[in-house]
């Protein structure tokens, strides 16, 4: 069953300062983007959503999934950044020239490191680099897309499917939603912070040579880089079918936002709307503290443990996202599946603090166990059973 605890606006939540009566109308945002989504990753609050669960072709935003798979293999030691990869002539033949879209300008039989392929994918949106990396990892692009789909399921992408490693149009086999793209961005940033920092914020990258022998430098198409403070990723996409889209992220003063726009008509419109939405997210909304790191918020019942309850504490400083300049009355409740069965490890995520307010999105913040709780011994189990029998 679900146990709900209503938390008062007083200790231990220290919400009293925020519980000032006022009208808390959510800030409004207008955009021509037919699909748009903006989420505050720091609190989980969805600040804007328009058709965020509609299936759509991702174009090159699908490359985020290819990069995620590679990052996961690197983290587990199964792929190394300095591994050298040979460009197969058949792959080069398929993915070079104007008909191949964006490329890294790889050459047949060229040796290139995994790190440089990742720069070619993220910074240059190289369709060739995606397929070369996919073939290196799984032997064929088809086998690699099977790995992509397994990984997508593991990280909770509920409405996405990948038929190519680079998002090339494939008659609807490949599809995503804005919601899933934001979740993918979140997982990338959270699970691979160092790799994300290394690869996603580069302004340009040089690879390949012109017919005259000059080096080719291409700029990152990310419209936020250099225009929004704290911008550091992620990926643009464009095909005739998909229109112009972008999944982006930025961090300011400890707040990280992730945004998705899709279906826009021009390169310039994508840039303008991306900057407007991210600026609005930071200006129109603010973070308010709820509980300090380590603060005990509640207790939870424990079943078959050497203690009957366990404290629920904040694993980090907990904040909620609210309209800037307003202090709406907040309500909070602690939610967990209970009673929770022992054993429990200190720091284990076992409950959530759910904070809500009129016209402001409900926000769910994690709570963890304050201490280890071991399994009860024989006599403790017998005593628990006896007290339960007599109520």
XYZ file of C-alpha atoms in Angstrom, residues 102-387:
286
model
C 26.365 16.316 -41.946
C 29.693 14.483 -41.878
C 32.979 14.501 -40.027
C 34.802 14.163 -43.371
C 36.295 10.781 -42.549
C 38.282 8.943 -45.214
C 38.233 5.294 -46.280
C 40.621 3.094 -44.240
C 41.418 6.042 -41.949
C 42.366 5.290 -38.353
C 40.486 7.452 -35.850
C 40.181 7.233 -32.068
C 36.923 6.695 -30.209
C 37.407 10.119 -28.599
C 37.641 11.851 -31.968
C 34.616 9.954 -33.257
C 32.672 11.220 -30.239
C 33.760 14.796 -30.981
C 32.716 14.211 -34.567
C 29.270 13.043 -33.440
C 28.570 15.627 -30.746
C 30.232 18.739 -32.177
C 29.931 18.122 -35.918
C 26.823 15.903 -35.973
C 28.723 13.507 -38.221
C 26.485 10.832 -39.709
C 29.619 9.009 -40.835
C 31.130 9.081 -37.330
C 27.980 7.539 -35.826
C 27.978 4.555 -38.162
C 31.730 3.984 -37.850
C 31.440 3.967 -34.039
C 28.342 1.747 -34.120
C 30.106 -0.816 -36.325
C 33.151 -0.772 -34.060
C 31.063 -1.431 -30.952
C 28.573 -3.997 -32.258
C 29.844 -5.175 -35.624
C 26.978 -3.652 -37.583
C 24.717 -0.659 -37.257
C 21.672 -2.913 -36.956
C 23.160 -4.763 -33.994
C 24.094 -1.435 -32.430
C 20.535 -0.112 -32.688
C 19.364 -3.189 -30.781
C 21.772 -2.127 -28.036
C 20.398 1.415 -28.241
C 16.850 0.183 -27.712
C 17.814 -2.020 -24.758
C 19.575 0.902 -23.145
C 16.627 3.199 -23.836
C 14.402 0.792 -21.924
C 16.841 0.611 -19.019
C 16.884 4.390 -18.517
C 13.111 4.727 -18.795
C 12.507 6.070 -22.298
C 8.922 4.868 -22.595
C 7.983 6.100 -26.054
C 11.110 5.918 -28.199
C 12.602 3.493 -30.710
C 15.818 3.655 -32.717
C 16.370 2.149 -36.146
C 19.567 4.028 -37.000
C 22.555 5.277 -35.033
C 22.386 8.798 -36.486
C 18.670 9.607 -36.867
C 18.686 9.322 -40.672
C 15.072 9.151 -41.976
C 13.864 5.530 -42.002
C 10.129 5.704 -42.740
C 9.069 6.079 -39.134
C 11.078 3.234 -37.592
C 12.983 5.757 -35.467
C 10.850 7.943 -33.207
C 11.125 9.755 -29.887
C 9.173 12.223 -27.779
C 10.301 15.515 -26.289
C 9.731 14.020 -22.845
C 12.042 11.096 -23.624
C 14.730 13.351 -25.095
C 14.743 15.372 -21.868
C 15.020 12.156 -19.847
C 17.924 11.050 -22.052
C 19.657 14.389 -21.519
C 19.104 14.098 -17.762
C 20.518 10.558 -17.686
C 23.575 11.617 -19.709
C 24.351 14.570 -17.445
C 23.698 12.630 -14.225
C 25.373 9.327 -15.043
C 28.418 10.576 -16.954
C 29.224 14.075 -15.642
C 32.906 14.064 -16.647
C 32.314 12.655 -20.128
C 29.422 15.084 -20.602
C 31.646 18.001 -19.660
C 34.433 16.791 -21.943
C 32.409 16.235 -25.095
C 29.215 18.301 -25.102
C 30.337 21.911 -24.774
C 33.059 22.153 -27.410
C 32.551 25.172 -29.689
C 34.156 23.647 -32.813
C 36.223 20.718 -34.006
C 38.746 20.223 -36.794
C 38.883 17.018 -38.813
C 39.441 16.128 -42.455
C 40.926 18.107 -45.309
C 39.628 19.871 -48.378
C 40.630 18.801 -51.880
C 43.323 21.462 -51.632
C 44.706 20.022 -48.404
C 43.355 22.653 -45.990
C 42.070 21.458 -42.611
C 38.297 21.556 -42.142
C 36.973 23.224 -38.990
C 33.239 23.077 -38.294
C 31.320 24.928 -35.577
C 28.991 23.336 -33.046
C 25.401 24.119 -34.066
C 24.219 24.314 -30.420
C 22.312 27.648 -30.394
C 22.801 28.209 -26.648
C 26.603 28.106 -26.560
C 27.920 31.628 -26.148
C 24.392 33.065 -25.875
C 23.081 31.660 -22.579
C 25.237 31.627 -19.453
C 26.024 28.103 -18.278
C 24.995 26.416 -21.542
C 26.911 23.175 -22.100
C 24.946 20.896 -24.470
C 23.335 18.957 -26.061
C 22.241 18.269 -29.680
C 20.488 19.848 -32.641
C 18.609 17.968 -35.335
C 17.138 18.737 -38.739
C 15.541 16.861 -41.599
C 12.827 17.925 -44.007
C 10.407 15.571 -42.235
C 11.308 16.577 -38.671
C 11.911 20.294 -39.140
C 14.428 22.011 -36.875
C 14.797 20.686 -33.341
C 17.096 21.008 -30.355
C 17.663 19.400 -26.967
C 19.664 21.733 -24.750
C 20.805 22.272 -21.180
C 22.329 25.019 -19.064
C 23.228 25.471 -15.404
C 23.108 28.743 -13.465
C 23.647 29.160 -9.720
C 23.101 25.467 -9.064
C 19.922 25.233 -11.165
C 20.078 23.026 -14.244
C 17.383 23.253 -16.906
C 16.889 20.941 -19.864
C 14.769 21.953 -22.843
C 13.458 20.441 -26.074
C 11.933 22.206 -29.073
C 10.973 20.476 -32.301
C 9.168 21.060 -35.572
C 10.405 24.613 -36.124
C 10.642 26.022 -39.642
C 14.131 27.511 -39.920
C 17.623 27.397 -38.470
C 17.216 30.949 -37.165
C 13.846 30.252 -35.571
C 15.336 27.273 -33.723
C 18.129 29.442 -32.369
C 15.784 32.239 -31.306
C 13.238 29.983 -29.597
C 15.903 27.941 -27.819
C 17.481 31.036 -26.298
C 14.095 32.560 -25.393
C 12.865 29.429 -23.654
C 16.028 28.895 -21.642
C 16.224 32.564 -20.614
C 12.558 32.446 -19.550
C 13.168 29.326 -17.476
C 15.891 31.037 -15.480
C 14.232 34.485 -15.210
C 10.590 33.577 -14.596
C 11.276 30.821 -12.058
C 13.407 30.654 -8.932
C 14.649 27.997 -6.534
C 13.523 28.059 -2.882
C 15.191 25.919 -0.177
C 13.103 23.274 1.575
C 15.489 21.149 3.633
C 19.241 21.213 4.213
C 21.361 18.213 3.313
C 21.089 15.581 6.053
C 17.940 17.119 7.580
C 15.446 14.514 8.846
C 12.041 15.137 7.323
C 10.009 12.193 8.631
C 10.253 8.577 9.747
C 9.052 5.486 7.929
C 7.774 2.205 9.369
C 10.082 -0.780 8.897
C 8.895 -4.365 8.602
C 10.934 -7.290 9.965
C 13.837 -5.060 10.954
C 15.994 -4.708 14.061
C 14.359 -1.269 14.379
C 10.686 -0.474 13.843
C 11.284 2.851 12.072
C 13.956 4.608 10.057
C 14.561 8.308 9.610
C 13.995 9.874 6.203
C 16.606 12.526 5.414
C 17.477 14.845 2.551
C 20.355 13.363 0.498
C 21.255 16.860 -0.691
C 19.963 20.373 -0.169
C 16.356 20.141 -1.359
C 14.754 23.022 -3.246
C 11.523 23.617 -5.134
C 11.000 25.729 -8.231
C 8.537 28.598 -7.826
C 7.458 31.638 -9.861
C 10.033 34.386 -9.403
C 9.052 36.993 -6.843
C 6.151 35.007 -5.386
C 5.824 33.010 -2.182
C 2.835 30.702 -2.669
C 1.462 28.588 0.128
C 3.077 25.159 -0.127
C 1.809 21.749 0.899
C 4.091 18.777 1.396
C 3.626 15.079 1.964
C 6.016 12.180 2.315
C 5.198 9.182 0.143
C 6.626 5.675 0.304
C 5.610 2.070 -0.289
C 5.347 0.712 3.198
C 6.005 -0.594 5.631
C 9.481 -0.865 4.147
C 11.096 -4.265 4.489
C 14.517 -4.661 6.081
C 17.397 -4.755 5.381
C 17.862 -1.074 4.545
C 21.150 0.671 3.838
C 21.914 4.212 4.973
C 21.528 6.520 1.972
C 19.080 4.195 0.199
C 16.311 6.063 -1.663
C 13.135 4.810 0.020
C 10.695 7.745 -0.027
C 9.822 11.012 -1.753
C 8.847 14.436 -0.509
C 6.030 15.698 -2.741
C 5.572 19.482 -2.677
C 2.580 21.128 -4.333
C 0.923 24.518 -4.657
C -1.970 25.919 -6.719
C -0.960 26.616 -10.340
C 2.597 25.351 -9.754
C 3.697 21.906 -10.991
C 3.926 19.194 -8.319
C 7.548 18.478 -7.470
C 8.933 15.205 -6.168
C 12.178 15.241 -4.164
C 14.067 12.139 -2.975
C 14.456 11.126 0.663
C 16.910 8.480 1.836
C 17.365 6.259 4.885
C 19.192 7.938 7.740
C 20.793 4.708 8.988
C 21.217 1.019 8.310
C 18.393 -1.216 9.499
C 19.257 -4.916 9.660
C 16.907 -7.846 9.498
C 15.308 -8.750 12.809
C 16.548 -11.802 14.701
C 14.276 -14.661 15.764
C 13.141 -13.137 19.047
C 12.554 -9.733 17.504
C 10.454 -11.304 14.732
C 8.489 -13.253 17.335
C 7.905 -10.106 19.385
C 6.837 -8.159 16.277
C 4.413 -10.914 15.388
C 2.976 -10.980 18.887
C 2.511 -7.217 19.117
